[in-house]
Amino acid sequence: MKEKEQIKSQISKLEEKYKDSGQDLSSYLDGLLYQRYLTYWDYIHLDTLLSLQVPRTHFPDEEIFIMYHQITELYFKLILHEQKQLVDDKSQSLDFFIEKLRRINSYYQALISSFGIMIKGMEREQFLQYRMALLPASGFQ
């Protein structure tokens, strides 16, 4: 019985949420019935993410180079995301500021400590060879 009451309460909250949209709740519930089930892997677009490594040469370590730099760019995006939240924060709460700064610092720490992966994770000779094959996209841009 308690579960039915909880469901009724949730339906009432959904009706309230969607009342200003001009459509009744049953339209949204119908959409849920026909919507494809969303998995975690679909949500984070894992297949797309894992397909973004497209080496241009036959050197095995080129894929390490690509993945490392893609991960680095994602860390930079995380840093920008945190900085934007700081800029947009109207409360100017010290706790909020400290937490965001802590996150930014942890991203930088991960970046700094990860540099050894690229340096020690690739053969220097391979890197020098495939780097020349990638001109002008060799990192000087």
PDB file of N, CA and C in Angstrom, residues 30-65:
ATOM      1  N   ASP A  30       3.253   8.651 -22.040  1.00  0.00           N
ATOM      2  CA  ASP A  30       3.279   7.893 -23.294  1.00  0.00           C
ATOM      3  C   ASP A  30       4.678   7.916 -23.888  1.00  0.00           C
ATOM      4  N   GLY A  31       5.313   9.070 -23.820  1.00  0.00           N
ATOM      5  CA  GLY A  31       6.678   9.181 -24.333  1.00  0.00           C
ATOM      6  C   GLY A  31       7.617   8.233 -23.610  1.00  0.00           C
ATOM      7  N   LEU A  32       7.453   8.104 -22.304  1.00  0.00           N
ATOM      8  CA  LEU A  32       8.289   7.169 -21.545  1.00  0.00           C
ATOM      9  C   LEU A  32       8.070   5.728 -21.993  1.00  0.00           C
ATOM     10  N   LEU A  33       6.830   5.405 -22.348  1.00  0.00           N
ATOM     11  CA  LEU A  33       6.539   4.038 -22.797  1.00  0.00           C
ATOM     12  C   LEU A  33       7.268   3.696 -24.092  1.00  0.00           C
ATOM     13  N   TYR A  34       7.421   4.672 -24.979  1.00  0.00           N
ATOM     14  CA  TYR A  34       8.000   4.408 -26.293  1.00  0.00           C
ATOM     15  C   TYR A  34       9.466   4.775 -26.402  1.00  0.00           C
ATOM     16  N   GLN A  35       9.962   5.477 -25.421  1.00  0.00           N
ATOM     17  CA  GLN A  35      11.361   5.896 -25.434  1.00  0.00           C
ATOM     18  C   GLN A  35      12.263   4.678 -25.276  1.00  0.00           C
ATOM     19  N   ARG A  36      13.381   4.703 -25.988  1.00  0.00           N
ATOM     20  CA  ARG A  36      14.359   3.629 -25.854  1.00  0.00           C
ATOM     21  C   ARG A  36      14.962   3.668 -24.464  1.00  0.00           C
ATOM     22  N   TYR A  37      15.146   2.521 -23.868  1.00  0.00           N
ATOM     23  CA  TYR A  37      15.746   2.434 -22.531  1.00  0.00           C
ATOM     24  C   TYR A  37      17.156   3.002 -22.587  1.00  0.00           C
ATOM     25  N   LEU A  38      17.472   3.878 -21.680  1.00  0.00           N
ATOM     26  CA  LEU A  38      18.766   4.546 -21.664  1.00  0.00           C
ATOM     27  C   LEU A  38      19.708   3.825 -20.716  1.00  0.00           C
ATOM     28  N   THR A  39      20.777   3.284 -21.263  1.00  0.00           N
ATOM     29  CA  THR A  39      21.796   2.656 -20.423  1.00  0.00           C
ATOM     30  C   THR A  39      22.868   3.686 -20.092  1.00  0.00           C
ATOM     31  N   TYR A  40      23.663   3.360 -19.103  1.00  0.00           N
ATOM     32  CA  TYR A  40      24.787   4.221 -18.738  1.00  0.00           C
ATOM     33  C   TYR A  40      25.710   4.417 -19.936  1.00  0.00           C
ATOM     34  N   TRP A  41      25.973   3.344 -20.665  1.00  0.00           N
ATOM     35  CA  TRP A  41      26.905   3.395 -21.805  1.00  0.00           C
ATOM     36  C   TRP A  41      26.377   4.310 -22.898  1.00  0.00           C
ATOM     37  N   ASP A  42      25.037   4.274 -23.109  1.00  0.00           N
ATOM     38  CA  ASP A  42      24.435   5.177 -24.090  1.00  0.00           C
ATOM     39  C   ASP A  42      24.508   6.625 -23.606  1.00  0.00           C
ATOM     40  N   TYR A  43      24.266   6.819 -22.321  1.00  0.00           N
ATOM     41  CA  TYR A  43      24.259   8.160 -21.755  1.00  0.00           C
ATOM     42  C   TYR A  43      25.614   8.848 -21.922  1.00  0.00           C
ATOM     43  N   ILE A  44      26.695   8.116 -21.688  1.00  0.00           N
ATOM     44  CA  ILE A  44      28.019   8.736 -21.808  1.00  0.00           C
ATOM     45  C   ILE A  44      28.601   8.588 -23.222  1.00  0.00           C
ATOM     46  N   HIS A  45      27.830   8.016 -24.142  1.00  0.00           N
ATOM     47  CA  HIS A  45      28.256   7.839 -25.533  1.00  0.00           C
ATOM     48  C   HIS A  45      29.588   7.080 -25.613  1.00  0.00           C
ATOM     49  N   LEU A  46      29.649   5.977 -24.893  1.00  0.00           N
ATOM     50  CA  LEU A  46      30.898   5.221 -24.819  1.00  0.00           C
ATOM     51  C   LEU A  46      31.368   4.745 -26.187  1.00  0.00           C
ATOM     52  N   ASP A  47      30.457   4.236 -27.016  1.00  0.00           N
ATOM     53  CA  ASP A  47      30.874   3.764 -28.342  1.00  0.00           C
ATOM     54  C   ASP A  47      31.508   4.891 -29.153  1.00  0.00           C
ATOM     55  N   THR A  48      30.914   6.070 -29.082  1.00  0.00           N
ATOM     56  CA  THR A  48      31.477   7.223 -29.794  1.00  0.00           C
ATOM     57  C   THR A  48      32.845   7.568 -29.234  1.00  0.00           C
ATOM     58  N   LEU A  49      32.937   7.638 -27.910  1.00  0.00           N
ATOM     59  CA  LEU A  49      34.206   7.980 -27.263  1.00  0.00           C
ATOM     60  C   LEU A  49      35.312   7.014 -27.674  1.00  0.00           C
ATOM     61  N   LEU A  50      35.009   5.730 -27.666  1.00  0.00           N
ATOM     62  CA  LEU A  50      36.032   4.734 -27.980  1.00  0.00           C
ATOM     63  C   LEU A  50      36.344   4.653 -29.472  1.00  0.00           C
ATOM     64  N   SER A  51      35.521   5.300 -30.291  1.00  0.00           N
ATOM     65  CA  SER A  51      35.788   5.289 -31.735  1.00  0.00           C
ATOM     66  C   SER A  51      36.579   6.515 -32.187  1.00  0.00           C
ATOM     67  N   LEU A  52      36.911   7.414 -31.270  1.00  0.00           N
ATOM     68  CA  LEU A  52      37.582   8.662 -31.632  1.00  0.00           C
ATOM     69  C   LEU A  52      39.089   8.519 -31.805  1.00  0.00           C
ATOM     70  N   GLN A  53      39.628   7.356 -31.540  1.00  0.00           N
ATOM     71  CA  GLN A  53      41.063   7.145 -31.700  1.00  0.00           C
ATOM     72  C   GLN A  53      41.302   6.566 -33.096  1.00  0.00           C
ATOM     73  N   VAL A  54      41.774   7.410 -33.989  1.00  0.00           N
ATOM     74  CA  VAL A  54      41.960   7.006 -35.382  1.00  0.00           C
ATOM     75  C   VAL A  54      43.413   7.271 -35.772  1.00  0.00           C
ATOM     76  N   PRO A  55      44.287   6.301 -35.520  1.00  0.00           N
ATOM     77  CA  PRO A  55      45.689   6.494 -35.902  1.00  0.00           C
ATOM     78  C   PRO A  55      45.835   6.699 -37.408  1.00  0.00           C
ATOM     79  N   ARG A  56      46.813   7.502 -37.792  1.00  0.00           N
ATOM     80  CA  ARG A  56      47.062   7.800 -39.212  1.00  0.00           C
ATOM     81  C   ARG A  56      48.300   7.078 -39.744  1.00  0.00           C
ATOM     82  N   THR A  57      48.983   6.366 -38.855  1.00  0.00           N
ATOM     83  CA  THR A  57      50.160   5.607 -39.274  1.00  0.00           C
ATOM     84  C   THR A  57      50.027   4.187 -38.740  1.00  0.00           C
ATOM     85  N   HIS A  58      51.008   3.364 -39.022  1.00  0.00           N
ATOM     86  CA  HIS A  58      50.992   1.982 -38.549  1.00  0.00           C
ATOM     87  C   HIS A  58      51.695   1.810 -37.195  1.00  0.00           C
ATOM     88  N   PHE A  59      52.183   2.879 -36.598  1.00  0.00           N
ATOM     89  CA  PHE A  59      52.921   2.775 -35.333  1.00  0.00           C
ATOM     90  C   PHE A  59      51.937   2.552 -34.170  1.00  0.00           C
ATOM     91  N   PRO A  60      52.130   1.484 -33.400  1.00  0.00           N
ATOM     92  CA  PRO A  60      51.207   1.174 -32.305  1.00  0.00           C
ATOM     93  C   PRO A  60      51.106   2.279 -31.249  1.00  0.00           C
ATOM     94  N   ASP A  61      52.188   2.963 -30.975  1.00  0.00           N
ATOM     95  CA  ASP A  61      52.178   3.972 -29.915  1.00  0.00           C
ATOM     96  C   ASP A  61      51.446   5.255 -30.302  1.00  0.00           C
ATOM     97  N   GLU A  62      51.087   5.393 -31.548  1.00  0.00           N
ATOM     98  CA  GLU A  62      50.332   6.577 -31.957  1.00  0.00           C
ATOM     99  C   GLU A  62      48.974   6.608 -31.249  1.00  0.00           C
ATOM    100  N   GLU A  63      48.397   5.457 -31.039  1.00  0.00           N
ATOM    101  CA  GLU A  63      47.105   5.408 -30.349  1.00  0.00           C
ATOM    102  C   GLU A  63      47.236   5.881 -28.899  1.00  0.00           C
ATOM    103  N   ILE A  64      48.344   5.553 -28.255  1.00  0.00           N
ATOM    104  CA  ILE A  64      48.599   6.055 -26.901  1.00  0.00           C
ATOM    105  C   ILE A  64      48.673   7.576 -26.927  1.00  0.00           C
ATOM    106  N   PHE A  65      49.378   8.108 -27.897  1.00  0.00           N
ATOM    107  CA  PHE A  65      49.518   9.559 -28.055  1.00  0.00           C
ATOM    108  C   PHE A  65      48.144  10.216 -28.204  1.00  0.00           C
TER     109      PHE A  65
END
